[in-house]
CSV table of C-alpha atoms in Angstrom, one decimal:
chain,number,residue,atom,x,y,z
R,1,UNK,CA,26.1,165.5,106.1
R,2,UNK,CA,23.8,165.6,103.2
R,3,UNK,CA,21.8,168.8,102.6
R,4,UNK,CA,19.1,169.2,100.1
R,5,UNK,CA,16.1,171.4,99.2
R,6,UNK,CA,14.5,168.7,97.1
R,7,UNK,CA,12.5,165.8,98.3
R,8,UNK,CA,13.5,163.8,95.3
R,9,UNK,CA,17.1,163.8,96.4
R,10,UNK,CA,16.5,163.2,100.1
R,11,UNK,CA,18.0,160.0,101.5
R,12,UNK,CA,15.5,157.6,102.9
R,13,UNK,CA,14.2,156.0,105.1
R,14,UNK,CA,14.4,158.6,107.8
R,15,UNK,CA,13.9,159.5,111.4
R,16,UNK,CA,12.8,163.2,111.2
R,17,UNK,CA,13.1,166.1,113.6
R,18,UNK,CA,10.7,168.7,112.3
R,19,UNK,CA,10.7,172.5,112.9
R,20,UNK,CA,12.5,175.7,112.0
R,21,UNK,CA,15.6,175.3,114.2
R,22,UNK,CA,16.8,178.9,113.9
R,23,UNK,CA,19.7,179.0,116.4
R,24,UNK,CA,19.8,175.3,117.1
R,25,UNK,CA,19.4,176.2,120.7
R,26,UNK,CA,19.1,173.9,123.8
R,27,UNK,CA,15.4,173.3,123.1
R,28,UNK,CA,16.0,172.4,119.5
R,29,UNK,CA,18.8,170.0,120.6
R,30,UNK,CA,16.2,168.1,122.7
R,31,UNK,CA,13.9,167.8,119.6
R,32,UNK,CA,16.8,166.5,117.5
R,33,UNK,CA,18.0,164.0,120.1
R,34,UNK,CA,15.2,161.3,119.6
R,35,UNK,CA,16.0,160.9,115.9
R,36,UNK,CA,19.7,160.2,116.4
R,37,UNK,CA,20.9,156.5,116.0
R,38,UNK,CA,21.7,156.2,119.6
R,39,UNK,CA,18.3,157.3,120.8
R,40,UNK,CA,16.6,155.0,118.3
R,41,UNK,CA,18.6,152.0,119.6
R,42,UNK,CA,17.8,152.9,123.2
R,43,UNK,CA,14.1,153.1,122.4
R,44,UNK,CA,14.2,149.7,120.8
R,45,UNK,CA,15.9,148.2,123.8
R,46,UNK,CA,13.5,149.8,126.2
R,47,UNK,CA,10.5,148.4,124.3
R,48,UNK,CA,12.1,144.9,124.4
R,49,UNK,CA,12.6,145.1,128.2
R,50,UNK,CA,9.1,146.4,128.8
R,51,UNK,CA,7.6,143.0,128.0
R,52,UNK,CA,9.0,141.4,131.2
R,53,UNK,CA,7.0,141.3,134.4
R,54,UNK,CA,8.1,143.4,137.5
R,55,UNK,CA,11.2,142.2,139.3
R,56,UNK,CA,9.2,140.9,142.3
R,57,UNK,CA,7.1,138.5,140.2
R,58,UNK,CA,9.8,137.2,137.9
R,59,UNK,CA,10.4,133.4,137.9
R,60,UNK,CA,13.9,131.9,137.3
R,61,UNK,CA,13.2,131.4,133.6
R,62,UNK,CA,12.2,135.1,133.3
R,63,UNK,CA,15.5,136.2,135.0
R,64,UNK,CA,17.6,134.1,132.7
R,65,UNK,CA,15.7,135.3,129.6
R,66,UNK,CA,16.0,138.9,130.9
R,67,UNK,CA,19.8,138.6,131.2
R,68,UNK,CA,20.0,137.4,127.6
R,69,UNK,CA,17.7,140.2,126.4
R,70,UNK,CA,19.8,142.8,128.2
R,71,UNK,CA,22.9,141.5,126.5
R,72,UNK,CA,21.2,141.4,123.1
R,73,UNK,CA,19.8,145.0,123.7
R,74,UNK,CA,23.3,146.2,124.4
R,75,UNK,CA,24.5,144.6,121.2
R,76,UNK,CA,21.5,146.2,119.4
R,77,UNK,CA,22.4,149.7,120.7
R,78,UNK,CA,25.9,149.3,119.5
R,79,UNK,CA,24.9,148.0,116.1
R,80,UNK,CA,22.1,150.5,115.5
R,81,UNK,CA,24.2,153.4,116.7
R,82,UNK,CA,26.6,152.8,113.8
R,83,UNK,CA,24.1,151.6,111.2
R,84,UNK,CA,22.4,153.6,108.4
R,85,UNK,CA,19.0,151.9,108.6
R,86,UNK,CA,17.4,155.4,109.1
R,87,UNK,CA,19.0,158.7,108.2
R,88,UNK,CA,18.9,161.0,111.2
R,89,UNK,CA,17.2,163.9,109.4
R,90,UNK,CA,16.2,167.5,110.2
R,91,UNK,CA,13.4,168.9,108.1
R,92,UNK,CA,13.0,172.6,108.1
R,93,UNK,CA,11.5,175.3,105.9
R,94,UNK,CA,13.0,178.0,103.6
R,95,UNK,CA,12.0,180.7,103.8
R,96,UNK,CA,10.7,180.8,107.3
R,97,UNK,CA,6.9,180.5,107.1
R,98,UNK,CA,6.5,183.8,108.9
R,99,UNK,CA,8.7,185.5,106.4
R,100,UNK,CA,6.6,184.1,103.5
R,101,UNK,CA,3.3,185.2,105.0
R,102,UNK,CA,4.4,188.7,106.1
R,103,UNK,CA,6.7,189.4,103.1
R,104,UNK,CA,9.3,190.8,105.5
R,105,UNK,CA,12.8,189.5,105.7
R,106,UNK,CA,13.8,187.8,108.9
R,107,UNK,CA,17.2,188.1,110.6
R,108,UNK,CA,18.5,184.7,111.4
R,109,UNK,CA,20.5,183.4,114.4
R,110,UNK,CA,21.9,180.7,112.2
R,111,UNK,CA,22.0,181.3,108.4
R,112,UNK,CA,22.0,178.0,106.4
R,113,UNK,CA,25.8,177.3,106.5
R,114,UNK,CA,25.9,177.8,110.3
R,115,UNK,CA,22.8,175.7,110.8
R,116,UNK,CA,24.5,172.9,108.9
R,117,UNK,CA,27.6,173.0,111.0
R,118,UNK,CA,25.7,173.0,114.3
R,119,UNK,CA,23.3,170.2,113.3
R,120,UNK,CA,26.2,168.1,112.0
R,121,UNK,CA,28.0,168.5,115.4
R,122,UNK,CA,24.9,166.9,117.0
R,123,UNK,CA,25.1,163.9,114.8
R,124,UNK,CA,22.4,164.8,112.2
R,125,UNK,CA,23.1,163.0,108.9
R,126,UNK,CA,20.7,165.0,106.6
R,127,UNK,CA,19.1,168.4,106.4
R,128,UNK,CA,16.1,168.8,104.2
R,129,UNK,CA,15.2,172.5,103.7
R,130,UNK,CA,11.7,172.4,102.2
R,131,UNK,CA,10.9,175.4,99.9
R,132,UNK,CA,8.0,177.1,101.6
R,133,UNK,CA,5.5,178.6,99.2
R,134,UNK,CA,1.8,178.6,98.3
R,135,UNK,CA,1.7,174.9,97.6
R,136,UNK,CA,3.3,173.9,100.9
R,137,UNK,CA,1.2,176.4,102.8
R,138,UNK,CA,-2.0,175.0,101.3
R,139,UNK,CA,-1.4,171.4,102.5
R,140,UNK,CA,-3.7,170.1,105.2
R,141,UNK,CA,-2.1,168.4,108.2
R,142,UNK,CA,-3.2,165.0,106.9
R,143,UNK,CA,-1.8,165.8,103.4
R,144,UNK,CA,1.5,166.9,104.9
R,145,UNK,CA,1.9,163.7,106.9
R,146,UNK,CA,0.9,161.4,104.0
R,147,UNK,CA,2.6,163.2,101.1
R,148,UNK,CA,5.7,164.6,102.8
R,149,UNK,CA,6.6,162.5,105.8
R,150,UNK,CA,5.2,159.1,104.8
R,151,UNK,CA,5.4,158.8,101.0
R,152,UNK,CA,8.5,161.0,100.2
R,153,UNK,CA,10.6,160.9,103.3
R,154,UNK,CA,9.6,157.4,104.4
R,155,UNK,CA,9.7,158.5,108.0
R,156,UNK,CA,9.7,155.8,110.7
R,157,UNK,CA,9.9,158.3,113.6
R,158,UNK,CA,9.2,162.0,113.9
R,159,UNK,CA,10.2,164.3,116.7
R,160,UNK,CA,8.6,167.8,117.3
R,161,UNK,CA,8.4,170.3,120.1
R,162,UNK,CA,5.2,170.5,122.1
R,163,UNK,CA,4.2,173.8,120.6
R,164,UNK,CA,4.8,172.7,117.0
R,165,UNK,CA,2.0,173.7,114.5
R,166,UNK,CA,1.8,172.7,110.8
R,167,UNK,CA,-0.6,172.5,107.9
R,168,UNK,CA,-2.9,175.0,106.4
R,169,UNK,CA,-3.2,178.1,108.6
R,170,UNK,CA,-1.2,176.2,111.3
R,171,UNK,CA,-4.3,174.1,111.9
R,172,UNK,CA,-2.4,171.0,113.0
R,173,UNK,CA,-0.9,170.6,116.5
R,174,UNK,CA,1.8,168.2,117.8
R,175,UNK,CA,-1.0,166.0,119.1
R,176,UNK,CA,-2.7,166.1,115.7
R,177,UNK,CA,0.6,165.0,114.1
R,178,UNK,CA,0.9,162.1,116.5
R,179,UNK,CA,-2.7,161.0,115.8
R,180,UNK,CA,-2.4,161.2,112.0
R,181,UNK,CA,1.0,159.6,111.9
R,182,UNK,CA,-0.2,156.7,114.0
R,183,UNK,CA,-2.5,155.6,111.2
R,184,UNK,CA,0.7,155.0,109.1
R,185,UNK,CA,2.6,153.3,112.0
R,186,UNK,CA,4.9,156.3,112.3
R,187,UNK,CA,6.0,157.0,115.9
R,188,UNK,CA,5.8,160.7,117.0
R,189,UNK,CA,7.8,162.0,119.9
R,190,UNK,CA,6.5,165.2,121.4
R,191,UNK,CA,9.3,167.0,123.3
R,192,UNK,CA,8.2,169.2,126.2
R,193,UNK,CA,8.9,173.0,126.1
R,194,UNK,CA,12.4,173.5,127.6
R,195,UNK,CA,13.2,176.1,130.2
R,196,UNK,CA,16.3,177.7,131.7
R,197,UNK,CA,16.2,179.4,135.1
R,198,UNK,CA,12.4,179.6,134.8
R,199,UNK,CA,12.5,181.2,131.3
R,200,UNK,CA,11.3,179.5,128.2
R,201,UNK,CA,14.0,178.7,125.7
R,202,UNK,CA,13.0,180.0,122.3
R,203,UNK,CA,14.6,181.7,119.2
R,204,UNK,CA,12.5,184.8,119.9
R,205,UNK,CA,13.9,185.1,123.5
R,206,UNK,CA,17.4,184.7,122.2
R,207,UNK,CA,16.9,187.4,119.5
R,208,UNK,CA,15.5,189.7,122.2
R,209,UNK,CA,18.5,189.1,124.4
R,210,UNK,CA,21.0,189.8,121.6
R,211,UNK,CA,19.3,193.0,120.4
R,212,UNK,CA,19.3,194.3,124.0
R,213,UNK,CA,23.0,193.5,124.5
R,214,UNK,CA,22.3,190.7,127.1
R,215,UNK,CA,24.8,188.3,125.6
R,216,UNK,CA,25.1,186.2,128.8
R,217,UNK,CA,21.3,185.5,128.7
R,218,UNK,CA,21.5,184.7,125.0
R,219,UNK,CA,24.4,182.3,125.5
R,220,UNK,CA,22.6,180.6,128.3
R,221,UNK,CA,19.5,180.0,126.2
R,222,UNK,CA,21.6,178.9,123.2
R,223,UNK,CA,23.7,176.5,125.3
R,224,UNK,CA,26.9,178.0,123.7
R,225,UNK,CA,28.3,181.4,122.8
R,226,UNK,CA,26.5,183.3,120.0
R,227,UNK,CA,28.9,183.4,117.0
R,228,UNK,CA,29.5,185.5,114.0
R,229,UNK,CA,31.1,183.8,111.0
R,230,UNK,CA,32.3,185.7,108.0
R,231,UNK,CA,35.1,186.7,105.7
R,232,UNK,CA,37.8,189.2,106.7
R,233,UNK,CA,37.8,192.2,104.2
R,234,UNK,CA,39.8,195.3,103.9
R,235,UNK,CA,38.5,198.4,105.8
R,236,UNK,CA,39.8,201.9,106.3
R,237,UNK,CA,42.7,200.6,108.5
R,238,UNK,CA,41.9,203.2,111.2
R,239,UNK,CA,42.7,200.7,113.9
R,240,UNK,CA,46.1,200.1,112.5
R,241,UNK,CA,47.0,203.8,112.7
R,242,UNK,CA,45.9,203.8,116.3
R,243,UNK,CA,48.0,200.8,117.2
R,244,UNK,CA,45.1,198.4,117.3
R,245,UNK,CA,44.8,196.6,113.9
R,246,UNK,CA,41.4,195.1,113.4
R,247,UNK,CA,39.8,192.5,111.2
R,248,UNK,CA,36.7,193.8,109.4
R,249,UNK,CA,34.1,191.0,109.2
R,250,UNK,CA,31.7,190.6,106.3
R,251,UNK,CA,28.7,188.7,107.4
R,252,UNK,CA,25.8,187.0,105.5
R,253,UNK,CA,23.1,189.6,104.8
R,254,UNK,CA,20.5,187.6,106.8
R,255,UNK,CA,22.6,187.2,110.0
R,256,UNK,CA,21.2,188.8,113.1
R,257,UNK,CA,23.6,191.6,114.3
R,258,UNK,CA,23.6,192.0,118.1
R,259,UNK,CA,23.3,195.3,120.0
R,260,UNK,CA,25.8,197.9,119.0
R,261,UNK,CA,28.8,198.1,121.3
R,262,UNK,CA,32.0,196.5,122.4
R,263,UNK,CA,32.3,192.8,123.3
R,264,UNK,CA,34.9,190.5,124.7
R,265,UNK,CA,35.3,187.7,122.2
R,266,UNK,CA,37.1,184.6,121.3
R,267,UNK,CA,38.1,184.0,117.7
R,268,UNK,CA,38.7,180.9,115.6
R,269,UNK,CA,40.5,181.2,112.3
R,270,UNK,CA,38.8,178.7,110.1
R,271,UNK,CA,40.2,176.2,107.7
R,272,UNK,CA,38.3,176.2,104.4
R,273,UNK,CA,35.0,174.4,104.9
R,274,UNK,CA,34.6,171.3,102.8
R,275,UNK,CA,31.3,171.7,101.1
R,276,UNK,CA,30.2,171.1,97.5
R,277,UNK,CA,27.1,173.1,96.4
R,278,UNK,CA,24.8,173.5,93.4
R,279,UNK,CA,21.4,175.1,93.0
R,280,UNK,CA,19.7,172.6,95.2
R,281,UNK,CA,22.0,170.8,97.6
R,282,UNK,CA,25.5,170.7,99.1
R,283,UNK,CA,27.3,168.0,101.1
R,284,UNK,CA,29.5,168.5,104.1
R,285,UNK,CA,32.2,165.9,104.0
R,286,UNK,CA,33.6,166.5,107.5
R,287,UNK,CA,32.0,166.8,110.9
R,288,UNK,CA,31.7,170.3,112.3
R,289,UNK,CA,35.0,172.1,112.0
R,290,UNK,CA,33.5,175.0,113.8
R,291,UNK,CA,32.8,173.2,117.1
R,292,UNK,CA,35.5,170.5,117.1
R,293,UNK,CA,38.8,171.5,115.5
R,294,UNK,CA,39.2,175.2,115.2
R,295,UNK,CA,37.6,176.1,118.5
R,296,UNK,CA,40.3,174.3,120.4
R,297,UNK,CA,42.6,177.2,119.4
R,298,UNK,CA,40.6,180.3,120.3
R,299,UNK,CA,42.2,183.6,120.3
R,300,UNK,CA,41.0,186.3,122.8
R,301,UNK,CA,40.0,189.7,121.4
R,302,UNK,CA,37.7,192.7,121.6
R,303,UNK,CA,35.0,193.4,119.0
R,304,UNK,CA,33.1,196.6,118.1
R,305,UNK,CA,29.8,196.5,116.3
R,306,UNK,CA,28.4,199.8,115.2
R,307,UNK,CA,28.7,202.8,112.8
R,308,UNK,CA,32.0,204.3,114.2
R,309,UNK,CA,30.4,207.7,115.2
R,310,UNK,CA,33.8,209.1,116.2
R,311,UNK,CA,34.8,209.3,112.5
R,312,UNK,CA,31.3,210.0,111.2
R,313,UNK,CA,30.7,206.5,109.9
R,314,UNK,CA,27.3,205.7,108.5
R,315,UNK,CA,27.3,202.0,107.7
R,316,UNK,CA,27.4,199.1,110.2
R,317,UNK,CA,30.8,197.5,110.7
R,318,UNK,CA,32.0,194.6,112.7
R,319,UNK,CA,35.7,195.0,113.7
R,320,UNK,CA,37.8,192.6,115.8
R,321,UNK,CA,41.1,193.3,117.5
R,322,UNK,CA,43.0,190.2,118.5
R,323,UNK,CA,44.9,190.5,121.7
R,324,UNK,CA,48.7,189.7,121.5
R,325,UNK,CA,48.3,188.1,118.0
R,326,UNK,CA,49.6,189.4,114.7
R,327,UNK,CA,49.1,188.0,111.2
R,328,UNK,CA,47.4,188.5,107.9
R,329,UNK,CA,43.7,187.6,108.0
R,330,UNK,CA,42.5,189.2,104.7
R,331,UNK,CA,40.4,186.7,102.8
R,332,UNK,CA,40.2,184.2,105.7
R,333,UNK,CA,37.0,183.0,107.3
R,334,UNK,CA,36.8,183.6,111.1
R,335,UNK,CA,34.3,182.7,113.7
R,336,UNK,CA,33.8,185.1,116.6
R,337,UNK,CA,32.3,183.8,119.8
R,338,UNK,CA,30.7,186.6,121.9
R,339,UNK,CA,31.5,186.1,125.5
R,340,UNK,CA,30.6,189.4,127.3
R,341,UNK,CA,29.2,192.8,126.5
R,342,UNK,CA,31.6,195.4,127.7
R,343,UNK,CA,30.0,198.8,126.9
R,344,UNK,CA,27.7,200.5,124.3
R,345,UNK,CA,29.1,202.2,121.3
R,346,UNK,CA,29.9,205.9,121.9
R,347,UNK,CA,31.3,208.9,120.1
R,348,UNK,CA,34.6,210.3,121.4
R,349,UNK,CA,35.8,213.8,121.1
R,350,UNK,CA,39.1,212.8,119.4
R,351,UNK,CA,41.0,209.9,118.1
R,352,UNK,CA,43.3,210.1,121.1
R,353,UNK,CA,40.3,209.6,123.4
R,354,UNK,CA,39.1,206.7,121.2
R,355,UNK,CA,42.6,205.1,121.4
R,356,UNK,CA,42.6,205.4,125.2
R,357,UNK,CA,39.2,203.7,125.5
R,358,UNK,CA,40.4,200.9,123.2
R,359,UNK,CA,43.3,200.3,125.6
R,360,UNK,CA,40.8,200.1,128.5
R,361,UNK,CA,38.6,197.7,126.6
R,362,UNK,CA,41.5,195.5,125.7
R,363,UNK,CA,42.7,195.4,129.3
R,364,UNK,CA,39.2,194.5,130.5
R,365,UNK,CA,38.9,191.7,128.0
R,366,UNK,CA,42.4,190.4,128.8
R,367,UNK,CA,41.6,190.3,132.5
R,368,UNK,CA,38.3,188.6,131.8
R,369,UNK,CA,39.9,185.8,129.8
R,370,UNK,CA,42.8,185.4,132.3
R,371,UNK,CA,40.2,185.1,135.1
R,372,UNK,CA,38.2,182.5,133.2
R,373,UNK,CA,41.2,180.5,132.0
């Protein structure tokens, strides 16, 4: 997957999914779907078949021609799904526009590297992270369509969510985008707002769930477990002295940290990610290792997020104890999938009491994973 922050190095022509895509949640996935090769091919076939009269009024010649068209459409779907006529592209903004306007940093569900992996797993071929500054913020909706989408990205199709806003002071709506783009013969797909169990799926709702410890709700809205990916670094090795060695995880500074407490988790020990990077772009040579290869060998464990009040800790730490697994993880990258929130962080009267509780937490997690297979 090609990733760039410069329009001059973007691969064209494109089919573009437009938005912020923090989390790459179930709603985002529906916005991405129309720009993938398979969806483009199906759309072409559907338009071809739409020219035929209803079944009850078809003459024999229509039926014969229809059979040939169906056969040709199937061939078109197969050919287009493997062609590179249009690059399936996600266009997003960096920093997030809200961060630019407020001047406040924004915790991310998916920092750039994670976003790349999740988008690649969907079949996206290119990610364009447009630098968002005064110049971009000043573009009118018409200027954005003409200058960015038409002239520079050579977009043939654009997909956005129903609530998408763009242009100066968010003055353009998804309907405006559709109307403006039509003048340039660019098709715009407006994807309805997605819901889960009567609740709107949004990055804000997922953040809220994570910060309150409702990991099951967050995972349902995401469509997958929330993950923490980082490098294992040396800690104080307190867990080892208690008989429960832990991996101390160093996360990207912008990563959203869930509610402090203890979680049942599954852990993937990652092979080195195959990316090349310079100041403006990097290229992932392999499809998502995170979701395809390494997650087939997940290790059960328990994780504590917090400040370790029992030993008067002051800084936030993320520590994972793998159940029934031993090995050297220092320097390795691991991905931790949060499955269930077990309990809040608490201060114990002694290390012995802490050790006893870790034994309980480990047993609870083990029973959970045995029960779920």
